[in-house]
Amino acid sequence: MKRIIKRATLMSSEFFIEQFEKIQGAKAKRMDWLKLASCVEKMLQSPELLSVYPNREAFWNDVEKATGYSRNALQRQSTTKRLLENHEKAEKDFLQEMLGLKEWKPGIVAEIIGQFPKMELYFRIYKYDPMEAIKLLKRMQEEPVSVNKIRDILSRLLDKNPTFEPYTPTHTFYGRHNKNKASEERERIAALEQQKAIIYESENVSIYFDHFQFRYVSIDAVALQHGEEGQISNLDGFLILKGQAPKRDSAFQRLLATIDYRSSFFRHLWLYSINSSPWPLDQINSAIDELAIQQIGIIEYNPKSGLEIIRKPESSEKPMRYNIVMNEIMRQGIKDYGLA
C-alpha cells in the first residue's frame, strides 16, 4: 500500500490515494461489493489514470494487491453493478408493483438480495426468465434464500427450458452430454455475456449468440463494440470449444483450419473453452504462434473464478473479409443494439 500511495503522491493524485485507502483490504474486511465496484469504476474513469499509471495492467496489479480480489472478480462486480443500476432504472414501476411498495425506494433490489454471488445469479436467471427472477426476488424479500438454492433454481430453469440455450454450436467437435452437462454448458455460455468486461474492459459491447447468418462463415457468437455516438467500432467472433477434444492429428488439423479460416472475417476471433475436461489449449496456443495467426484470443472458463484470458490477440488490424460480415450484419439489422 505504501508503494501505491507513494506512486500516487509522486504523481500529485490525492484522488487515487483516497480511493486506494477505501479499498485496502476489501476482501479481508468484507467491504460491500457495490462500494468496492464504485471505487474501482471511479478510478478507471478518471482522466488521471494513465498519468498515475503507465498502463491499465499496472493499475489492475495494484488494485488486486490492495483489495485481495482478482481482476476477474472485480470486473464481474462492476458488470453486475451496472446491470443492477439499469434494472432499477428500466423496471422501476414494475418492480415497485411486484414488490408491493407504496412508493419507490432506490436501492431496494440490492437491499433485498445483498451478496454479490446472489446478485450475479439473479441476473443470470433474469436473462432467461424475467418472471422467474422476480418470483425469486419476492421470495428473498420475505425470507433468506441461500446461494445454493438460487443455483438450483437456475439449473432447473435451464433443464426445463432447453430452448433457452442462447447459441447453436457450429463446429463438429462434440461428444454426448447428459442433462446436467448440457445445463452446465449453458451456464458457462451465459457467463460470457455476464463477464464481457473482462475481455473488453468496457460495457460498450453487445454479444449475440446464433443471431446472424453469414453466407461464407458460420460462428457461435459475434461481439459488436460501439463508440460514444453508437457507431460500430469493432466486430469480433467467438468459436466455442466444447465436447470431445480432437485427439487425432487429422482432427486437430481440421480445428486449426477452422480457426484460420474464420479469423479472416473478424478483427479478433476468440476461442472459448467451456469444457470441464480440458482442451489442449497449450497445444492450440503453440500452433497459433507457429502459424502466425495474430487475430486469435483464447478464453477458458474456470468454475471457481469465471472467465480467464489465456491468450490475447496480437493484432487489431481488420482482415480483408471483415467488410463482408459487417455488411451482412447491417443488412440483417441489429436487435437491441447497445442494450443487449
CSV table of C-alpha atoms in Angstrom, one decimal:
chain,number,residue,atom,x,y,z
A,1,MET,CA,0.0,0.0,0.0
A,2,LYS,CA,2.9,2.4,0.8
A,3,ARG,CA,4.2,1.8,-2.7
A,4,ILE,CA,0.8,2.6,-4.2
A,5,ILE,CA,0.4,5.8,-2.1
A,6,LYS,CA,4.0,6.8,-2.9
A,7,ARG,CA,3.4,6.4,-6.6
A,8,ALA,CA,0.2,8.4,-6.4
A,9,THR,CA,1.8,11.1,-4.3
A,10,LEU,CA,4.6,11.5,-6.7
A,11,MET,CA,2.0,12.0,-9.5
A,12,SER,CA,0.1,14.5,-7.3
A,13,SER,CA,-3.1,12.4,-7.3
A,14,GLU,CA,-4.9,12.8,-4.0
A,15,PHE,CA,-7.9,11.2,-5.6
A,16,PHE,CA,-6.2,7.9,-6.1
A,17,ILE,CA,-4.7,7.9,-2.6
A,18,GLU,CA,-8.2,8.4,-1.2
A,19,GLN,CA,-9.7,5.6,-3.3
A,20,PHE,CA,-6.9,3.1,-2.5
A,21,GLU,CA,-7.3,3.8,1.2
A,22,LYS,CA,-11.0,2.9,0.9
A,23,ILE,CA,-10.4,-0.4,-0.9
A,24,GLN,CA,-7.4,-1.5,1.1
A,25,GLY,CA,-8.0,-5.0,2.5
A,26,ALA,CA,-11.5,-5.1,0.9
A,27,LYS,CA,-11.7,-8.8,0.8
A,28,ALA,CA,-10.4,-9.4,4.4
A,29,LYS,CA,-12.8,-6.8,5.9
A,30,ARG,CA,-15.7,-7.9,3.6
A,31,MET,CA,-16.2,-4.5,2.1
A,32,ASP,CA,-19.6,-4.0,0.5
A,33,TRP,CA,-19.2,-5.1,-3.1
A,34,LEU,CA,-21.2,-2.2,-4.5
A,35,LYS,CA,-19.0,0.3,-2.7
A,36,LEU,CA,-15.9,-1.5,-3.9
A,37,ALA,CA,-17.1,-1.6,-7.5
A,38,SER,CA,-17.9,2.1,-7.3
A,39,CYS,CA,-14.4,3.0,-6.1
A,40,VAL,CA,-12.7,0.9,-8.9
A,41,GLU,CA,-15.0,2.4,-11.5
A,42,LYS,CA,-14.2,5.9,-10.4
A,43,MET,CA,-10.5,5.3,-10.8
A,44,LEU,CA,-10.9,3.6,-14.2
A,45,GLN,CA,-13.0,6.5,-15.4
A,46,SER,CA,-10.6,9.1,-14.1
A,47,PRO,CA,-8.7,11.2,-16.7
A,48,GLU,CA,-5.7,10.9,-14.4
A,49,LEU,CA,-5.5,7.1,-14.6
A,50,LEU,CA,-2.8,7.0,-17.3
A,51,SER,CA,-0.9,9.8,-15.7
A,52,VAL,CA,-0.6,7.9,-12.5
A,53,TYR,CA,0.0,4.5,-14.2
A,54,PRO,CA,1.9,3.6,-17.3
A,55,ASN,CA,-1.0,1.3,-18.5
A,56,ARG,CA,-4.1,-0.4,-17.2
A,57,GLU,CA,-2.3,-3.6,-16.4
A,58,ALA,CA,-0.2,-1.8,-13.8
A,59,PHE,CA,-3.3,-0.3,-12.3
A,60,TRP,CA,-5.0,-3.6,-12.0
A,61,ASN,CA,-2.0,-5.2,-10.4
A,62,ASP,CA,-2.1,-2.6,-7.6
A,63,VAL,CA,-5.9,-3.0,-7.2
A,64,GLU,CA,-5.6,-6.8,-6.9
A,65,LYS,CA,-2.9,-6.4,-4.2
A,66,ALA,CA,-4.8,-3.7,-2.3
A,67,THR,CA,-8.2,-5.5,-2.3
A,68,GLY,CA,-7.3,-9.1,-2.2
A,69,TYR,CA,-9.6,-9.8,-5.1
A,70,SER,CA,-8.6,-10.9,-8.6
A,71,ARG,CA,-9.2,-8.6,-11.6
A,72,ASN,CA,-11.7,-11.1,-12.9
A,73,ALA,CA,-13.8,-10.9,-9.7
A,74,LEU,CA,-13.6,-7.1,-9.6
A,75,GLN,CA,-14.8,-6.8,-13.2
A,76,ARG,CA,-17.6,-9.2,-12.6
A,77,GLN,CA,-18.7,-7.0,-9.7
A,78,SER,CA,-18.6,-3.9,-11.9
A,79,THR,CA,-20.6,-5.6,-14.6
A,80,THR,CA,-23.2,-6.7,-12.1
A,81,LYS,CA,-23.4,-3.3,-10.6
A,82,ARG,CA,-24.3,-1.8,-14.0
A,83,LEU,CA,-26.9,-4.5,-14.6
A,84,LEU,CA,-28.4,-3.6,-11.3
A,85,GLU,CA,-28.5,0.2,-12.0
A,86,ASN,CA,-30.0,-0.4,-15.4
A,87,HIS,CA,-32.5,-2.9,-14.0
A,88,GLU,CA,-33.8,-0.5,-11.3
A,89,LYS,CA,-34.0,2.4,-13.8
A,90,ALA,CA,-35.7,0.5,-16.6
A,91,GLU,CA,-38.1,-1.6,-14.4
A,92,LYS,CA,-38.8,0.8,-11.6
A,93,ASP,CA,-42.6,0.8,-11.9
A,94,PHE,CA,-42.8,-2.9,-12.5
A,95,LEU,CA,-40.6,-3.7,-9.5
A,96,GLN,CA,-42.5,-1.3,-7.3
A,97,GLU,CA,-45.8,-3.1,-8.2
A,98,MET,CA,-44.4,-6.6,-7.9
A,99,LEU,CA,-42.7,-5.9,-4.5
A,100,GLY,CA,-45.8,-4.3,-3.1
A,101,LEU,CA,-44.1,-0.9,-2.4
A,102,LYS,CA,-46.3,2.1,-1.8
A,103,GLU,CA,-43.5,4.3,-3.2
A,104,TRP,CA,-40.3,3.5,-5.0
A,105,LYS,CA,-37.2,3.0,-2.8
A,106,PRO,CA,-33.9,3.4,-4.7
A,107,GLY,CA,-31.5,0.6,-4.0
A,108,ILE,CA,-34.3,-1.8,-2.9
A,109,VAL,CA,-33.1,-4.7,-5.1
A,110,ALA,CA,-29.6,-4.5,-3.6
A,111,GLU,CA,-31.1,-4.3,-0.1
A,112,ILE,CA,-33.2,-7.4,-0.7
A,113,ILE,CA,-30.5,-9.6,-2.5
A,114,GLY,CA,-27.4,-8.3,-0.7
A,115,GLN,CA,-24.5,-10.6,-1.5
A,116,PHE,CA,-22.7,-10.4,-4.8
A,117,PRO,CA,-22.9,-14.1,-5.7
A,118,LYS,CA,-26.7,-14.0,-5.2
A,119,MET,CA,-27.0,-10.8,-7.3
A,120,GLU,CA,-25.0,-12.3,-10.2
A,121,LEU,CA,-27.1,-15.4,-10.2
A,122,TYR,CA,-30.3,-13.3,-10.0
A,123,PHE,CA,-29.3,-11.6,-13.3
A,124,ARG,CA,-28.5,-14.9,-15.0
A,125,ILE,CA,-32.0,-16.1,-14.1
A,126,TYR,CA,-33.5,-12.8,-15.3
A,127,LYS,CA,-31.7,-13.1,-18.6
A,128,TYR,CA,-33.5,-16.4,-19.3
A,129,ASP,CA,-36.8,-15.9,-17.5
A,130,PRO,CA,-37.6,-12.4,-16.0
A,131,MET,CA,-40.7,-13.6,-14.2
A,132,GLU,CA,-38.9,-16.4,-12.5
A,133,ALA,CA,-36.3,-13.9,-11.4
A,134,ILE,CA,-39.0,-11.6,-10.0
A,135,LYS,CA,-40.6,-14.5,-8.2
A,136,LEU,CA,-37.2,-15.2,-6.6
A,137,LEU,CA,-36.8,-11.5,-5.6
A,138,LYS,CA,-40.2,-11.6,-3.9
A,139,ARG,CA,-39.2,-14.7,-2.1
A,140,MET,CA,-35.9,-13.2,-0.9
A,141,GLN,CA,-37.9,-10.1,0.3
A,142,GLU,CA,-39.8,-12.5,2.7
A,143,GLU,CA,-37.1,-15.0,3.7
A,144,PRO,CA,-33.4,-15.7,3.3
A,145,VAL,CA,-32.5,-17.8,0.2
A,146,SER,CA,-29.1,-19.4,0.0
A,147,VAL,CA,-26.7,-19.2,-2.9
A,148,ASN,CA,-27.1,-23.0,-3.5
A,149,LYS,CA,-30.9,-22.7,-3.7
A,150,ILE,CA,-30.6,-19.9,-6.2
A,151,ARG,CA,-28.2,-22.1,-8.3
A,152,ASP,CA,-30.7,-24.9,-8.1
A,153,ILE,CA,-33.4,-22.5,-9.5
A,154,LEU,CA,-31.1,-21.6,-12.4
A,155,SER,CA,-30.2,-25.2,-13.1
A,156,ARG,CA,-33.9,-26.3,-13.1
A,157,LEU,CA,-34.8,-23.4,-15.3
A,158,LEU,CA,-32.2,-24.4,-17.9
A,159,ASP,CA,-33.1,-28.1,-17.7
A,160,LYS,CA,-36.8,-27.4,-18.1
A,161,ASN,CA,-36.4,-25.0,-21.0
A,162,PRO,CA,-33.6,-26.3,-23.3
A,163,THR,CA,-34.8,-23.9,-26.0
A,164,PHE,CA,-33.5,-21.0,-23.8
A,165,GLU,CA,-29.9,-22.1,-24.8
A,166,PRO,CA,-28.5,-18.9,-26.3
A,167,TYR,CA,-26.4,-20.4,-29.0
A,168,THR,CA,-26.3,-23.2,-31.6
A,169,PRO,CA,-22.9,-24.7,-32.0
A,170,THR,CA,-21.4,-24.5,-35.4
A,171,HIS,CA,-18.4,-26.8,-35.4
A,172,THR,CA,-18.1,-30.6,-35.2
A,173,PHE,CA,-16.0,-31.5,-32.3
A,174,TYR,CA,-18.7,-32.8,-29.9
A,175,GLY,CA,-19.4,-35.8,-27.7
A,176,ARG,CA,-22.6,-36.9,-26.0
A,177,HIS,CA,-23.8,-35.0,-23.0
A,178,ASN,CA,-26.3,-35.7,-20.3
A,179,LYS,CA,-28.8,-33.2,-18.9
A,180,ASN,CA,-26.6,-31.9,-16.2
A,181,LYS,CA,-23.7,-31.5,-18.5
A,182,ALA,CA,-25.9,-29.5,-21.0
A,183,SER,CA,-27.2,-27.3,-18.2
A,184,GLU,CA,-23.6,-26.6,-17.0
A,185,GLU,CA,-22.6,-25.7,-20.5
A,186,ARG,CA,-25.5,-23.3,-20.9
A,187,GLU,CA,-24.4,-21.5,-17.7
A,188,ARG,CA,-20.9,-21.2,-19.0
A,189,ILE,CA,-22.1,-19.7,-22.2
A,190,ALA,CA,-24.2,-17.2,-20.2
A,191,ALA,CA,-21.1,-16.3,-18.3
A,192,LEU,CA,-19.5,-14.9,-21.5
A,193,GLU,CA,-22.2,-12.3,-21.6
A,194,GLN,CA,-22.1,-11.6,-17.9
A,195,GLN,CA,-18.3,-11.2,-17.8
A,196,LYS,CA,-17.7,-9.5,-21.2
A,197,ALA,CA,-15.9,-6.6,-19.4
A,198,ILE,CA,-13.0,-8.9,-18.6
A,199,ILE,CA,-12.4,-9.2,-22.4
A,200,TYR,CA,-13.2,-5.7,-23.5
A,201,GLU,CA,-12.7,-3.5,-20.3
A,202,SER,CA,-15.8,-1.8,-21.5
A,203,GLU,CA,-19.6,-2.1,-21.2
A,204,ASN,CA,-20.0,-0.7,-24.8
A,205,VAL,CA,-20.2,-4.2,-26.2
A,206,SER,CA,-23.1,-6.4,-27.2
A,207,ILE,CA,-22.7,-10.2,-27.7
A,208,TYR,CA,-25.2,-12.0,-29.9
A,209,PHE,CA,-25.5,-15.8,-29.9
A,210,ASP,CA,-26.9,-17.5,-33.1
A,211,HIS,CA,-28.4,-14.2,-34.2
A,212,PHE,CA,-26.7,-13.5,-37.6
A,213,GLN,CA,-26.4,-15.8,-40.6
A,214,PHE,CA,-23.5,-15.3,-42.8
A,215,ARG,CA,-23.0,-16.5,-46.4
A,216,TYR,CA,-19.4,-17.6,-46.2
A,217,VAL,CA,-18.7,-18.3,-42.5
A,218,SER,CA,-20.5,-19.8,-39.5
A,219,ILE,CA,-19.8,-18.6,-36.0
A,220,ASP,CA,-21.1,-19.3,-32.5
A,221,ALA,CA,-21.4,-15.7,-31.4
A,222,VAL,CA,-20.4,-12.2,-32.5
A,223,ALA,CA,-19.5,-9.2,-30.4
A,224,LEU,CA,-20.2,-5.6,-31.6
A,225,GLN,CA,-18.3,-2.9,-29.9
A,226,HIS,CA,-19.6,0.6,-30.3
A,227,GLY,CA,-18.3,4.1,-29.9
A,228,GLU,CA,-19.7,7.0,-27.9
A,229,GLU,CA,-22.0,8.0,-30.7
A,230,GLY,CA,-23.4,4.5,-31.2
A,231,GLN,CA,-21.4,3.6,-34.3
A,232,ILE,CA,-19.9,0.1,-34.6
A,233,SER,CA,-16.2,0.3,-34.0
A,234,ASN,CA,-15.2,-3.4,-33.9
A,235,LEU,CA,-16.7,-6.7,-34.9
A,236,ASP,CA,-15.3,-9.9,-33.2
A,237,GLY,CA,-16.3,-13.6,-33.5
A,238,PHE,CA,-16.4,-16.3,-30.8
A,239,LEU,CA,-15.8,-20.0,-31.5
A,240,ILE,CA,-16.9,-22.2,-28.6
A,241,LEU,CA,-14.8,-25.3,-27.8
A,242,LYS,CA,-16.9,-27.9,-26.1
A,243,GLY,CA,-17.5,-31.7,-26.1
A,244,GLN,CA,-14.8,-34.1,-27.1
A,245,ALA,CA,-11.4,-32.5,-27.8
A,246,PRO,CA,-9.7,-33.6,-31.0
A,247,LYS,CA,-7.4,-36.5,-30.4
A,248,ARG,CA,-6.1,-37.5,-33.8
A,249,ASP,CA,-3.7,-35.3,-35.8
A,250,SER,CA,-6.3,-35.0,-38.6
A,251,ALA,CA,-9.0,-33.7,-36.2
A,252,PHE,CA,-6.6,-31.2,-34.7
A,253,GLN,CA,-5.6,-30.0,-38.2
A,254,ARG,CA,-9.2,-29.5,-39.1
A,255,LEU,CA,-9.7,-27.4,-36.0
A,256,LEU,CA,-6.7,-25.3,-36.9
A,257,ALA,CA,-8.1,-24.9,-40.5
A,258,THR,CA,-11.4,-23.8,-39.0
A,259,ILE,CA,-9.7,-21.2,-36.7
A,260,ASP,CA,-7.5,-19.9,-39.6
A,261,TYR,CA,-10.5,-19.5,-42.0
A,262,ARG,CA,-12.9,-17.9,-39.5
A,263,SER,CA,-10.3,-15.5,-38.3
A,264,SER,CA,-10.1,-14.0,-41.8
A,265,PHE,CA,-13.6,-12.4,-41.2
A,266,PHE,CA,-13.2,-10.8,-37.8
A,267,ARG,CA,-11.0,-8.2,-36.1
A,268,HIS,CA,-10.5,-10.8,-33.3
A,269,LEU,CA,-11.5,-14.4,-33.2
A,270,TRP,CA,-11.9,-15.6,-29.6
A,271,LEU,CA,-11.7,-19.4,-28.8
A,272,TYR,CA,-13.8,-20.0,-25.7
A,273,SER,CA,-13.2,-23.4,-23.9
A,274,ILE,CA,-16.2,-24.3,-21.7
A,275,ASN,CA,-15.4,-27.9,-21.0
A,276,SER,CA,-14.9,-29.4,-17.6
A,277,SER,CA,-12.5,-31.8,-19.3
A,278,PRO,CA,-9.7,-29.6,-20.7
A,279,TRP,CA,-9.0,-29.0,-24.3
A,280,PRO,CA,-5.3,-28.9,-25.3
A,281,LEU,CA,-5.2,-25.1,-25.1
A,282,ASP,CA,-1.4,-25.0,-24.8
A,283,GLN,CA,-1.0,-27.0,-28.0
A,284,ILE,CA,-3.5,-24.8,-29.7
A,285,ASN,CA,-1.7,-21.7,-28.5
A,286,SER,CA,1.7,-23.0,-29.7
A,287,ALA,CA,0.2,-23.8,-33.1
A,288,ILE,CA,-1.3,-20.4,-33.4
A,289,ASP,CA,2.1,-18.8,-32.7
A,290,GLU,CA,3.8,-21.0,-35.2
A,291,LEU,CA,1.2,-20.4,-37.9
A,292,ALA,CA,1.3,-16.6,-37.0
A,293,ILE,CA,-2.5,-16.2,-36.8
A,294,GLN,CA,-2.4,-12.9,-35.0
A,295,GLN,CA,-6.1,-12.2,-34.5
A,296,ILE,CA,-6.7,-15.1,-32.1
A,297,GLY,CA,-7.5,-14.8,-28.4
A,298,ILE,CA,-8.2,-17.8,-26.1
A,299,ILE,CA,-10.5,-17.8,-23.1
A,300,GLU,CA,-11.1,-20.6,-20.6
A,301,TYR,CA,-14.0,-21.0,-18.1
A,302,ASN,CA,-12.8,-21.6,-14.6
A,303,PRO,CA,-15.5,-23.0,-12.3
A,304,LYS,CA,-14.1,-21.0,-9.3
A,305,SER,CA,-13.3,-17.7,-10.8
A,306,GLY,CA,-15.2,-17.5,-14.1
A,307,LEU,CA,-13.5,-16.4,-17.4
A,308,GLU,CA,-9.7,-16.4,-17.7
A,309,ILE,CA,-7.9,-15.0,-20.7
A,310,ILE,CA,-5.2,-17.5,-21.8
A,311,ARG,CA,-4.1,-15.6,-24.9
A,312,LYS,CA,-4.8,-12.0,-26.1
A,313,PRO,CA,-4.9,-11.2,-29.8
A,314,GLU,CA,-1.6,-9.8,-31.1
A,315,SER,CA,-3.2,-7.7,-33.9
A,316,SER,CA,-6.2,-5.5,-34.1
A,317,GLU,CA,-6.0,-5.0,-37.9
A,318,LYS,CA,-9.2,-5.7,-39.7
A,319,PRO,CA,-8.7,-8.5,-42.2
A,320,MET,CA,-9.7,-8.4,-45.9
A,321,ARG,CA,-13.0,-10.3,-45.4
A,322,TYR,CA,-14.1,-8.1,-42.4
A,323,ASN,CA,-16.4,-5.9,-44.5
A,324,ILE,CA,-18.2,-9.0,-45.9
A,325,VAL,CA,-19.6,-9.9,-42.5
A,326,MET,CA,-20.0,-6.3,-41.4
A,327,ASN,CA,-22.2,-5.5,-44.5
A,328,GLU,CA,-24.3,-8.6,-43.9
A,329,ILE,CA,-24.9,-7.5,-40.3
A,330,MET,CA,-26.0,-4.1,-41.4
A,331,ARG,CA,-28.4,-5.6,-44.0
A,332,GLN,CA,-29.9,-8.0,-41.4
A,333,GLY,CA,-30.3,-5.4,-38.7
A,334,ILE,CA,-29.2,-5.3,-35.1
A,335,LYS,CA,-31.8,-6.1,-32.5
A,336,ASP,CA,-31.5,-4.1,-29.2
A,337,TYR,CA,-28.1,-2.8,-30.3
A,338,GLY,CA,-26.2,-1.2,-27.4
A,339,LEU,CA,-28.7,-2.6,-24.9
A,340,ALA,CA,-28.0,-6.3,-25.0
